[in-house]
Amino acid sequence: MDVTLREGIPSTIDFETEETDVDDLEALATVQADTLDEVLARVRDDYMDGSIVDRFFKTRTACWRVLVSSVLSGRGLVVGTHDESVGILLSEVVEELYAVDTSVPRLRAQQAVANATGTTVNPVHSDLEELSFPPKSFDVIVVQCRANQIDEYLEQLEPILAEDGSLLVLTDGWTREIGLTERLGLGDSSSGVRERFESSLRGHSFGITRAVRRAGLSVVGEHALLSTSRHENQRAFDVRSQEAHDWLLHGSNKTASTTPFVIARQISRLAQRAGILRQCYPRYLFVCRRQNAAGELSSPNGIVLAGKNRSTVLELEDNEIQRIRKVPNSSWQATVNENAQAALNTVPDSLADTVPTGESQETTFGPERIEQPVSGTPLDQTLEATPESVDRHLEAVFDWLIEFQRATCDRWVTKTPAEIERELTVEQVGLSNPPSVDRELEVPQVVTHGDLSGSNIYLRNQEVSYVIDWEFSKISANPIIDVGYLILQLIDAFGTNFNSSFKNYFINNMPIGKLLCSHLQNYSDQIGIDPHCIAVYLPLGYIHQTKTDLRYNRKSDVDWPTRVHSIWNFQEEVANRIV
């Protein structure tokens, strides 16, 4: 078979897949580490546009790496309908990674982005029939395809799998192919009526296992992947784990934290009672080996919950969480665990029992946080939109926050109007020209949490029992990052639209608004910070979230900048309410 070079990429075919976004891909193909942000800004329509960016930087969809980490080594091959991120993320943990595609622009863009993020992907322009690798070339092969294509893929890939290698198959189940999950908000269906019908006939555990055996391979691991219409592969677990099933179907609401997952839980209970649950998952991940190398895969006995920057592994035993692993989704997101560890090291002894107990350890995926489960109830599960509830909850949180900030304050700094303007400006998302400040402000520097919202604050007996998820923390920063974010996220929880909620609860003279201002005034007195400083920096937590999103995900899922502009529009009123 002849191998030629096509735009510098080894090629075994004489055709290319046409791309509708070829200009964006060609722009990405020129990217280098120091131009990455600039080029991504050009290919995005705006800071929330993920049409191209997510294909390379949405890392949460590959959280399943954690379940199969024991086979991710040596020489790897990625083939099929994966996003470009899969090859990039796998290249971080195997010794050498090859990616096959029929699109040269895709391959060139993937190669350049991989290089810019510090790893290497070897592109190959080919299709399944024209692969030119020698026999037994790869220690791990990862393929994503429809269930009716598995036979074809395995026929071509089995010869190039190493004697003791592993072949991973990701494929949609029949419940997704027929459109059931799409109607329930649990993942969109693929296109093609005929293909969907044919795949639905084979898209179940029994049918996939038969296809694997026909190829002379054995199934050594079988996992279920649960998605939503917003995020793919949000939950992942070993289908052999009784603990995982029990926890998903009957355990904590943390595994069914959104309406789609609540629906999935109810349907799964029915399927379990009928004895067909294993045949009904919307997506499967099979781990296959040659029959002479077979032996069940060892994987975590628990559930993987995909997050934006790191994935949480709940390790279960006797229907209880024994420990929690927080695994970075990529090498560039590994710093979030370093941030968390650094912040937790500063917690004063008086508050040490209100943060997770744990440690960091270096793993295949970078530094992991190993933590013990926490007790209490998340604030957002008990907070109600009544003055009494708001007052009670904020009193508990501010008691904790004031003590924490007093204990971690290392100095006060003087901020000039020009410095304040720079802190509030993020040009690339249109945050510029904040309301002018006509004098210097004295600001304490404290350890900040960075994401102090109701889901991260646990309460017990009307006190803060734990504050979790410190990955966005800073060691010496403006305390209003946390104060403002706490108040603004509370307001957001009370309505369907932030702008109207902010105006109703904070600007208008409503009872809850009065309480919010009262707590901010008390905070100002207790910390000794000028109330005008709080008004100026109130949206700083949203600005911090914007910068964090752009750094780790190259786009925002939430329109933080529009919220900031809404707050700026009322800054004078805010100042009048709390000064």
mmCIF file of C-alpha atoms in Angstrom, residues 222-550:
data_model
loop_
_atom_site.group_PDB
_atom_site.id
_atom_site.type_symbol
_atom_site.label_atom_id
_atom_site.label_comp_id
_atom_site.label_asym_id
_atom_site.label_seq_id
_atom_site.Cartn_x
_atom_site.Cartn_y
_atom_site.Cartn_z
ATOM 1 C CA GLU A 222 -18.199 -3.317 30.210
ATOM 2 C CA HIS A 223 -19.193 0.180 31.261
ATOM 3 C CA ALA A 224 -22.262 2.357 30.889
ATOM 4 C CA LEU A 225 -22.029 6.029 29.921
ATOM 5 C CA LEU A 226 -24.929 8.379 30.683
ATOM 6 C CA SER A 227 -25.277 11.710 28.885
ATOM 7 C CA THR A 228 -27.508 14.754 28.769
ATOM 8 C CA SER A 229 -28.378 16.838 25.733
ATOM 9 C CA ARG A 230 -25.895 19.406 27.042
ATOM 10 C CA HIS A 231 -22.975 17.184 28.033
ATOM 11 C CA GLU A 232 -21.918 13.772 26.756
ATOM 12 C CA ASN A 233 -20.743 11.016 29.123
ATOM 13 C CA GLN A 234 -21.685 12.750 32.373
ATOM 14 C CA ARG A 235 -21.843 9.534 34.410
ATOM 15 C CA ALA A 236 -19.763 6.402 33.909
ATOM 16 C CA PHE A 237 -19.620 3.112 35.802
ATOM 17 C CA ASP A 238 -18.862 -0.597 35.511
ATOM 18 C CA VAL A 239 -22.092 -2.447 34.730
ATOM 19 C CA ARG A 240 -20.868 -5.364 36.880
ATOM 20 C CA SER A 241 -20.801 -3.173 39.991
ATOM 21 C CA GLN A 242 -23.851 -3.821 42.149
ATOM 22 C CA GLU A 243 -22.813 -0.948 44.399
ATOM 23 C CA ALA A 244 -22.819 1.451 41.446
ATOM 24 C CA HIS A 245 -26.285 0.328 40.379
ATOM 25 C CA ASP A 246 -27.676 0.606 43.891
ATOM 26 C CA TRP A 247 -26.196 4.050 44.362
ATOM 27 C CA LEU A 248 -27.424 5.326 41.005
ATOM 28 C CA LEU A 249 -30.921 3.948 41.444
ATOM 29 C CA HIS A 250 -31.498 4.468 45.144
ATOM 30 C CA GLY A 251 -28.612 6.457 46.605
ATOM 31 C CA SER A 252 -27.617 10.086 46.934
ATOM 32 C CA ASN A 253 -29.218 12.773 44.770
ATOM 33 C CA LYS A 254 -25.679 13.792 43.790
ATOM 34 C CA THR A 255 -25.821 11.174 41.040
ATOM 35 C CA ALA A 256 -29.231 12.445 39.896
ATOM 36 C CA SER A 257 -28.669 16.153 40.319
ATOM 37 C CA THR A 258 -30.534 17.306 37.198
ATOM 38 C CA THR A 259 -34.013 16.639 35.832
ATOM 39 C CA PRO A 260 -32.752 14.355 33.015
ATOM 40 C CA PHE A 261 -30.881 12.175 35.499
ATOM 41 C CA VAL A 262 -33.918 12.023 37.793
ATOM 42 C CA ILE A 263 -35.914 10.758 34.803
ATOM 43 C CA ALA A 264 -33.149 8.288 33.954
ATOM 44 C CA ARG A 265 -33.201 7.002 37.517
ATOM 45 C CA GLN A 266 -36.943 6.316 37.416
ATOM 46 C CA ILE A 267 -36.787 4.543 34.045
ATOM 47 C CA SER A 268 -33.767 2.506 35.142
ATOM 48 C CA ARG A 269 -35.616 1.283 38.215
ATOM 49 C CA LEU A 270 -38.349 -0.073 35.959
ATOM 50 C CA ALA A 271 -35.785 -1.742 33.675
ATOM 51 C CA GLN A 272 -34.014 -3.264 36.663
ATOM 52 C CA ARG A 273 -37.239 -4.764 37.972
ATOM 53 C CA ALA A 274 -37.845 -6.244 34.516
ATOM 54 C CA GLY A 275 -34.322 -7.724 34.462
ATOM 55 C CA ILE A 276 -33.287 -5.901 31.268
ATOM 56 C CA LEU A 277 -31.325 -2.922 32.593
ATOM 57 C CA ARG A 278 -27.964 -4.135 31.238
ATOM 58 C CA GLN A 279 -29.438 -4.214 27.721
ATOM 59 C CA CYS A 280 -30.843 -0.671 27.915
ATOM 60 C CA TYR A 281 -27.966 1.723 28.498
ATOM 61 C CA PRO A 282 -27.784 4.671 26.083
ATOM 62 C CA ARG A 283 -24.033 4.298 25.521
ATOM 63 C CA TYR A 284 -21.530 1.526 26.195
ATOM 64 C CA LEU A 285 -17.778 1.319 26.636
ATOM 65 C CA PHE A 286 -16.471 -2.207 26.066
ATOM 66 C CA VAL A 287 -12.900 -3.282 26.805
ATOM 67 C CA CYS A 288 -11.840 -6.234 24.645
ATOM 68 C CA ARG A 289 -8.759 -8.454 24.490
ATOM 69 C CA ARG A 290 -7.587 -11.491 22.643
ATOM 70 C CA GLN A 291 -8.971 -14.649 24.160
ATOM 71 C CA ASN A 292 -5.541 -15.843 25.252
ATOM 72 C CA ALA A 293 -4.990 -12.531 27.074
ATOM 73 C CA ALA A 294 -8.457 -12.341 28.608
ATOM 74 C CA GLY A 295 -9.085 -11.712 32.274
ATOM 75 C CA GLU A 296 -11.512 -9.284 33.834
ATOM 76 C CA LEU A 297 -10.454 -5.657 33.806
ATOM 77 C CA SER A 298 -9.913 -4.077 37.183
ATOM 78 C CA SER A 299 -11.783 -0.783 37.416
ATOM 79 C CA PRO A 300 -12.972 1.463 40.268
ATOM 80 C CA ASN A 301 -15.948 0.054 42.152
ATOM 81 C CA GLY A 302 -17.953 3.211 41.960
ATOM 82 C CA ILE A 303 -19.264 5.989 39.775
ATOM 83 C CA VAL A 304 -17.474 8.660 37.761
ATOM 84 C CA LEU A 305 -19.181 12.063 37.761
ATOM 85 C CA ALA A 306 -17.790 14.222 34.956
ATOM 86 C CA GLY A 307 -16.978 17.827 35.798
ATOM 87 C CA LYS A 308 -15.853 20.775 33.739
ATOM 88 C CA ASN A 309 -12.209 20.575 34.827
ATOM 89 C CA ARG A 310 -11.966 17.404 36.871
ATOM 90 C CA SER A 311 -13.976 14.239 37.312
ATOM 91 C CA THR A 312 -15.133 12.913 40.654
ATOM 92 C CA VAL A 313 -14.898 9.200 41.379
ATOM 93 C CA LEU A 314 -17.181 8.008 44.172
ATOM 94 C CA GLU A 315 -15.646 4.770 45.438
ATOM 95 C CA LEU A 316 -18.360 2.651 47.040
ATOM 96 C CA GLU A 317 -18.536 -0.211 49.486
ATOM 97 C CA ASP A 318 -21.628 -1.532 51.263
ATOM 98 C CA ASN A 319 -23.675 1.232 49.604
ATOM 99 C CA GLU A 320 -21.589 3.938 51.238
ATOM 100 C CA ILE A 321 -18.993 6.299 49.807
ATOM 101 C CA GLN A 322 -15.639 5.181 51.175
ATOM 102 C CA ARG A 323 -13.552 7.874 49.537
ATOM 103 C CA ILE A 324 -13.679 10.433 46.743
ATOM 104 C CA ARG A 325 -11.091 10.850 44.000
ATOM 105 C CA LYS A 326 -10.954 14.129 42.098
ATOM 106 C CA VAL A 327 -9.102 13.508 38.854
ATOM 107 C CA PRO A 328 -8.012 16.308 36.490
ATOM 108 C CA ASN A 329 -9.526 15.972 33.028
ATOM 109 C CA SER A 330 -6.330 17.033 31.249
ATOM 110 C CA SER A 331 -2.762 18.113 31.840
ATOM 111 C CA TRP A 332 -3.665 21.802 31.484
ATOM 112 C CA GLN A 333 -6.452 21.385 34.052
ATOM 113 C CA ALA A 334 -4.221 19.606 36.574
ATOM 114 C CA THR A 335 -3.464 22.914 38.276
ATOM 115 C CA VAL A 336 -6.987 23.004 39.716
ATOM 116 C CA ASN A 337 -6.022 20.272 42.175
ATOM 117 C CA GLU A 338 -2.803 22.107 42.963
ATOM 118 C CA ASN A 339 -4.879 25.224 43.661
ATOM 119 C CA ALA A 340 -7.143 23.273 45.983
ATOM 120 C CA GLN A 341 -4.277 21.699 47.900
ATOM 121 C CA ALA A 342 -2.501 25.031 48.342
ATOM 122 C CA ALA A 343 -5.653 26.685 49.686
ATOM 123 C CA LEU A 344 -6.512 23.828 52.037
ATOM 124 C CA ASN A 345 -3.006 23.974 53.482
ATOM 125 C CA THR A 346 -3.774 27.491 54.749
ATOM 126 C CA VAL A 347 -6.996 26.685 56.595
ATOM 127 C CA PRO A 348 -6.694 27.703 60.268
ATOM 128 C CA ASP A 349 -6.976 25.028 62.937
ATOM 129 C CA SER A 350 -10.245 26.483 64.192
ATOM 130 C CA LEU A 351 -11.886 25.743 60.829
ATOM 131 C CA ALA A 352 -9.950 22.619 59.823
ATOM 132 C CA ASP A 353 -12.967 20.398 60.441
ATOM 133 C CA THR A 354 -15.048 22.392 57.926
ATOM 134 C CA VAL A 355 -12.968 21.505 54.857
ATOM 135 C CA PRO A 356 -12.496 18.067 53.257
ATOM 136 C CA THR A 357 -9.945 15.748 54.821
ATOM 137 C CA GLY A 358 -7.620 14.381 52.200
ATOM 138 C CA GLU A 359 -4.341 14.403 50.373
ATOM 139 C CA SER A 360 -2.865 14.743 46.903
ATOM 140 C CA GLN A 361 -1.094 11.981 45.032
ATOM 141 C CA GLU A 362 0.541 11.851 41.622
ATOM 142 C CA THR A 363 -1.159 9.536 39.120
ATOM 143 C CA THR A 364 -1.321 8.810 35.400
ATOM 144 C CA PHE A 365 -3.623 11.779 34.968
ATOM 145 C CA GLY A 366 -1.648 14.194 37.125
ATOM 146 C CA PRO A 367 -2.182 15.220 40.755
ATOM 147 C CA GLU A 368 -5.380 13.715 42.173
ATOM 148 C CA ARG A 369 -7.175 14.869 45.298
ATOM 149 C CA ILE A 370 -8.161 11.949 47.533
ATOM 150 C CA GLU A 371 -10.834 13.035 50.003
ATOM 151 C CA GLN A 372 -13.150 11.579 52.596
ATOM 152 C CA PRO A 373 -16.902 12.115 52.173
ATOM 153 C CA VAL A 374 -18.417 15.108 53.941
ATOM 154 C CA SER A 375 -21.508 15.390 56.102
ATOM 155 C CA GLY A 376 -24.339 17.870 56.047
ATOM 156 C CA THR A 377 -26.743 19.114 53.406
ATOM 157 C CA PRO A 378 -25.848 21.445 50.516
ATOM 158 C CA LEU A 379 -27.175 24.941 51.108
ATOM 159 C CA ASP A 380 -28.960 25.046 47.766
ATOM 160 C CA GLN A 381 -31.093 22.062 48.809
ATOM 161 C CA THR A 382 -32.503 23.780 51.897
ATOM 162 C CA LEU A 383 -32.554 27.474 50.938
ATOM 163 C CA GLU A 384 -35.992 28.929 50.208
ATOM 164 C CA ALA A 385 -36.936 32.292 48.710
ATOM 165 C CA THR A 386 -38.283 33.651 51.985
ATOM 166 C CA PRO A 387 -36.738 36.322 54.219
ATOM 167 C CA GLU A 388 -36.538 33.881 57.130
ATOM 168 C CA SER A 389 -34.708 31.223 55.144
ATOM 169 C CA VAL A 390 -32.332 33.692 53.497
ATOM 170 C CA ASP A 391 -31.474 35.321 56.814
ATOM 171 C CA ARG A 392 -30.835 31.997 58.550
ATOM 172 C CA HIS A 393 -28.650 30.610 55.775
ATOM 173 C CA LEU A 394 -26.637 33.777 55.222
ATOM 174 C CA GLU A 395 -25.993 34.172 58.941
ATOM 175 C CA ALA A 396 -24.426 30.707 59.047
ATOM 176 C CA VAL A 397 -22.322 31.258 55.930
ATOM 177 C CA PHE A 398 -21.132 34.741 56.854
ATOM 178 C CA ASP A 399 -20.154 33.564 60.346
ATOM 179 C CA TRP A 400 -17.885 30.987 58.710
ATOM 180 C CA LEU A 401 -16.644 33.307 55.961
ATOM 181 C CA ILE A 402 -15.754 36.184 58.275
ATOM 182 C CA GLU A 403 -13.759 33.884 60.558
ATOM 183 C CA PHE A 404 -12.013 32.318 57.572
ATOM 184 C CA GLN A 405 -11.085 35.632 55.954
ATOM 185 C CA ARG A 406 -9.859 37.129 59.212
ATOM 186 C CA ALA A 407 -7.632 34.096 59.775
ATOM 187 C CA THR A 408 -6.167 34.047 56.248
ATOM 188 C CA CYS A 409 -5.690 37.787 55.700
ATOM 189 C CA ASP A 410 -1.985 38.394 55.098
ATOM 190 C CA ARG A 411 -2.000 42.118 54.311
ATOM 191 C CA TRP A 412 -3.983 45.126 53.124
ATOM 192 C CA VAL A 413 -3.211 46.783 49.806
ATOM 193 C CA THR A 414 -4.091 50.159 48.354
ATOM 194 C CA LYS A 415 -5.779 50.014 44.959
ATOM 195 C CA THR A 416 -5.644 53.049 42.695
ATOM 196 C CA PRO A 417 -8.531 53.814 40.299
ATOM 197 C CA ALA A 418 -6.378 52.625 37.390
ATOM 198 C CA GLU A 419 -5.582 49.325 39.140
ATOM 199 C CA ILE A 420 -9.252 48.789 39.954
ATOM 200 C CA GLU A 421 -10.202 49.327 36.321
ATOM 201 C CA ARG A 422 -7.617 46.761 35.192
ATOM 202 C CA GLU A 423 -8.923 44.184 37.690
ATOM 203 C CA LEU A 424 -12.464 44.581 36.358
ATOM 204 C CA THR A 425 -11.507 44.465 32.685
ATOM 205 C CA VAL A 426 -11.454 41.405 30.411
ATOM 206 C CA GLU A 427 -11.163 42.829 26.922
ATOM 207 C CA GLN A 428 -11.613 39.569 25.026
ATOM 208 C CA VAL A 429 -15.177 39.141 26.340
ATOM 209 C CA GLY A 430 -16.165 42.797 26.086
ATOM 210 C CA LEU A 431 -15.689 43.682 29.748
ATOM 211 C CA SER A 432 -14.189 47.147 29.537
ATOM 212 C CA ASN A 433 -14.889 50.637 30.823
ATOM 213 C CA PRO A 434 -16.314 49.658 34.216
ATOM 214 C CA PRO A 435 -17.959 52.412 36.276
ATOM 215 C CA SER A 436 -15.302 54.923 37.229
ATOM 216 C CA VAL A 437 -13.831 55.031 40.718
ATOM 217 C CA ASP A 438 -12.672 58.439 41.924
ATOM 218 C CA ARG A 439 -10.509 57.416 44.879
ATOM 219 C CA GLU A 440 -8.154 54.785 46.202
ATOM 220 C CA LEU A 441 -9.558 51.788 48.053
ATOM 221 C CA GLU A 442 -8.013 49.703 50.826
ATOM 222 C CA VAL A 443 -8.505 45.989 50.180
ATOM 223 C CA PRO A 444 -7.476 43.041 52.391
ATOM 224 C CA GLN A 445 -5.802 40.057 50.729
ATOM 225 C CA VAL A 446 -7.163 36.690 51.847
ATOM 226 C CA VAL A 447 -7.460 33.094 50.691
ATOM 227 C CA THR A 448 -10.473 32.939 48.385
ATOM 228 C CA HIS A 449 -12.553 29.910 47.455
ATOM 229 C CA GLY A 450 -13.517 31.163 43.996
ATOM 230 C CA ASP A 451 -16.751 29.181 43.629
ATOM 231 C CA LEU A 452 -18.595 29.838 46.886
ATOM 232 C CA SER A 453 -22.079 28.804 45.801
ATOM 233 C CA GLY A 454 -24.847 26.807 47.439
ATOM 234 C CA SER A 455 -23.769 23.435 46.054
ATOM 235 C CA ASN A 456 -20.324 23.774 47.658
ATOM 236 C CA ILE A 457 -21.494 24.835 51.132
ATOM 237 C CA TYR A 458 -22.801 22.099 53.436
ATOM 238 C CA LEU A 459 -24.837 22.899 56.550
ATOM 239 C CA ARG A 460 -25.696 20.953 59.682
ATOM 240 C CA ASN A 461 -27.555 22.263 62.737
ATOM 241 C CA GLN A 462 -27.694 25.748 61.159
ATOM 242 C CA GLU A 463 -23.905 25.946 60.908
ATOM 243 C CA VAL A 464 -21.443 25.402 58.095
ATOM 244 C CA SER A 465 -20.266 21.807 58.343
ATOM 245 C CA TYR A 466 -18.114 21.738 55.184
ATOM 246 C CA VAL A 467 -17.008 23.882 52.270
ATOM 247 C CA ILE A 468 -15.897 21.731 49.334
ATOM 248 C CA ASP A 469 -14.417 22.067 45.824
ATOM 249 C CA TRP A 470 -11.561 24.542 46.229
ATOM 250 C CA GLU A 471 -10.141 24.195 42.715
ATOM 251 C CA PHE A 472 -10.718 27.864 41.785
ATOM 252 C CA SER A 473 -9.095 29.196 44.947
ATOM 253 C CA LYS A 474 -6.388 31.822 45.278
ATOM 254 C CA ILE A 475 -3.920 32.215 48.110
ATOM 255 C CA SER A 476 -3.870 36.016 48.330
ATOM 256 C CA ALA A 477 -6.755 37.761 46.619
ATOM 257 C CA ASN A 478 -9.642 40.178 46.997
ATOM 258 C CA PRO A 479 -12.230 38.799 49.481
ATOM 259 C CA ILE A 480 -15.142 40.207 47.472
ATOM 260 C CA ILE A 481 -14.544 37.398 44.969
ATOM 261 C CA ASP A 482 -16.343 35.142 47.457
ATOM 262 C CA VAL A 483 -18.689 37.640 49.082
ATOM 263 C CA GLY A 484 -20.061 38.947 45.807
ATOM 264 C CA TYR A 485 -20.306 35.526 44.191
ATOM 265 C CA LEU A 486 -22.186 34.124 47.185
ATOM 266 C CA ILE A 487 -24.771 36.916 47.129
ATOM 267 C CA LEU A 488 -25.165 37.012 43.354
ATOM 268 C CA GLN A 489 -25.545 33.251 42.986
ATOM 269 C CA LEU A 490 -28.143 33.261 45.739
ATOM 270 C CA ILE A 491 -30.074 35.902 43.787
ATOM 271 C CA ASP A 492 -29.720 33.893 40.594
ATOM 272 C CA ALA A 493 -31.170 30.806 42.286
ATOM 273 C CA PHE A 494 -34.406 32.666 43.005
ATOM 274 C CA GLY A 495 -35.354 33.376 39.402
ATOM 275 C CA THR A 496 -35.108 32.219 35.815
ATOM 276 C CA ASN A 497 -33.314 35.331 34.594
ATOM 277 C CA PHE A 498 -30.357 36.855 36.423
ATOM 278 C CA ASN A 499 -30.961 40.421 35.248
ATOM 279 C CA SER A 500 -34.537 40.555 36.500
ATOM 280 C CA SER A 501 -33.678 38.657 39.695
ATOM 281 C CA PHE A 502 -30.840 41.061 40.481
ATOM 282 C CA LYS A 503 -33.096 44.050 40.010
ATOM 283 C CA ASN A 504 -35.986 42.529 41.960
ATOM 284 C CA TYR A 505 -34.037 41.226 44.938
ATOM 285 C CA PHE A 506 -31.131 43.625 45.198
ATOM 286 C CA ILE A 507 -32.187 46.965 43.741
ATOM 287 C CA ASN A 508 -35.908 47.119 44.505
ATOM 288 C CA ASN A 509 -36.871 47.644 48.100
ATOM 289 C CA MET A 510 -37.972 44.049 48.770
ATOM 290 C CA PRO A 511 -37.572 42.270 52.130
ATOM 291 C CA ILE A 512 -34.991 39.801 50.803
ATOM 292 C CA GLY A 513 -33.051 42.665 49.215
ATOM 293 C CA LYS A 514 -32.971 44.464 52.555
ATOM 294 C CA LEU A 515 -31.584 41.328 54.185
ATOM 295 C CA LEU A 516 -28.868 40.976 51.570
ATOM 296 C CA CYS A 517 -27.757 44.547 52.130
ATOM 297 C CA SER A 518 -27.918 44.116 55.892
ATOM 298 C CA HIS A 519 -25.603 41.106 55.756
ATOM 299 C CA LEU A 520 -23.186 42.974 53.477
ATOM 300 C CA GLN A 521 -23.169 45.928 55.861
ATOM 301 C CA ASN A 522 -22.445 43.643 58.805
ATOM 302 C CA TYR A 523 -19.695 41.931 56.808
ATOM 303 C CA SER A 524 -18.196 45.346 56.055
ATOM 304 C CA ASP A 525 -18.151 46.222 59.757
ATOM 305 C CA GLN A 526 -16.713 42.863 60.830
ATOM 306 C CA ILE A 527 -13.890 42.813 58.256
ATOM 307 C CA GLY A 528 -13.272 46.556 58.372
ATOM 308 C CA ILE A 529 -13.652 47.048 54.638
ATOM 309 C CA ASP A 530 -15.208 50.161 53.082
ATOM 310 C CA PRO A 531 -18.780 49.393 51.890
ATOM 311 C CA HIS A 532 -17.978 51.355 48.734
ATOM 312 C CA CYS A 533 -15.283 48.763 48.031
ATOM 313 C CA ILE A 534 -17.920 46.017 48.140
ATOM 314 C CA ALA A 535 -20.092 47.914 45.663
ATOM 315 C CA VAL A 536 -17.201 48.446 43.252
ATOM 316 C CA TYR A 537 -16.002 44.840 43.390
ATOM 317 C CA LEU A 538 -19.397 43.114 43.722
ATOM 318 C CA PRO A 539 -19.146 41.316 40.312
ATOM 319 C CA LEU A 540 -15.492 40.323 40.818
ATOM 320 C CA GLY A 541 -16.470 36.678 41.405
ATOM 321 C CA TYR A 542 -18.126 36.584 37.989
ATOM 322 C CA ILE A 543 -15.036 38.127 36.420
ATOM 323 C CA HIS A 544 -12.926 35.478 38.159
ATOM 324 C CA GLN A 545 -15.214 32.763 36.738
ATOM 325 C CA THR A 546 -14.873 34.276 33.254
ATOM 326 C CA LYS A 547 -11.083 34.234 33.400
ATOM 327 C CA THR A 548 -11.068 30.695 34.785
ATOM 328 C CA ASP A 549 -13.387 29.435 32.037
ATOM 329 C CA LEU A 550 -11.227 30.967 29.320
#
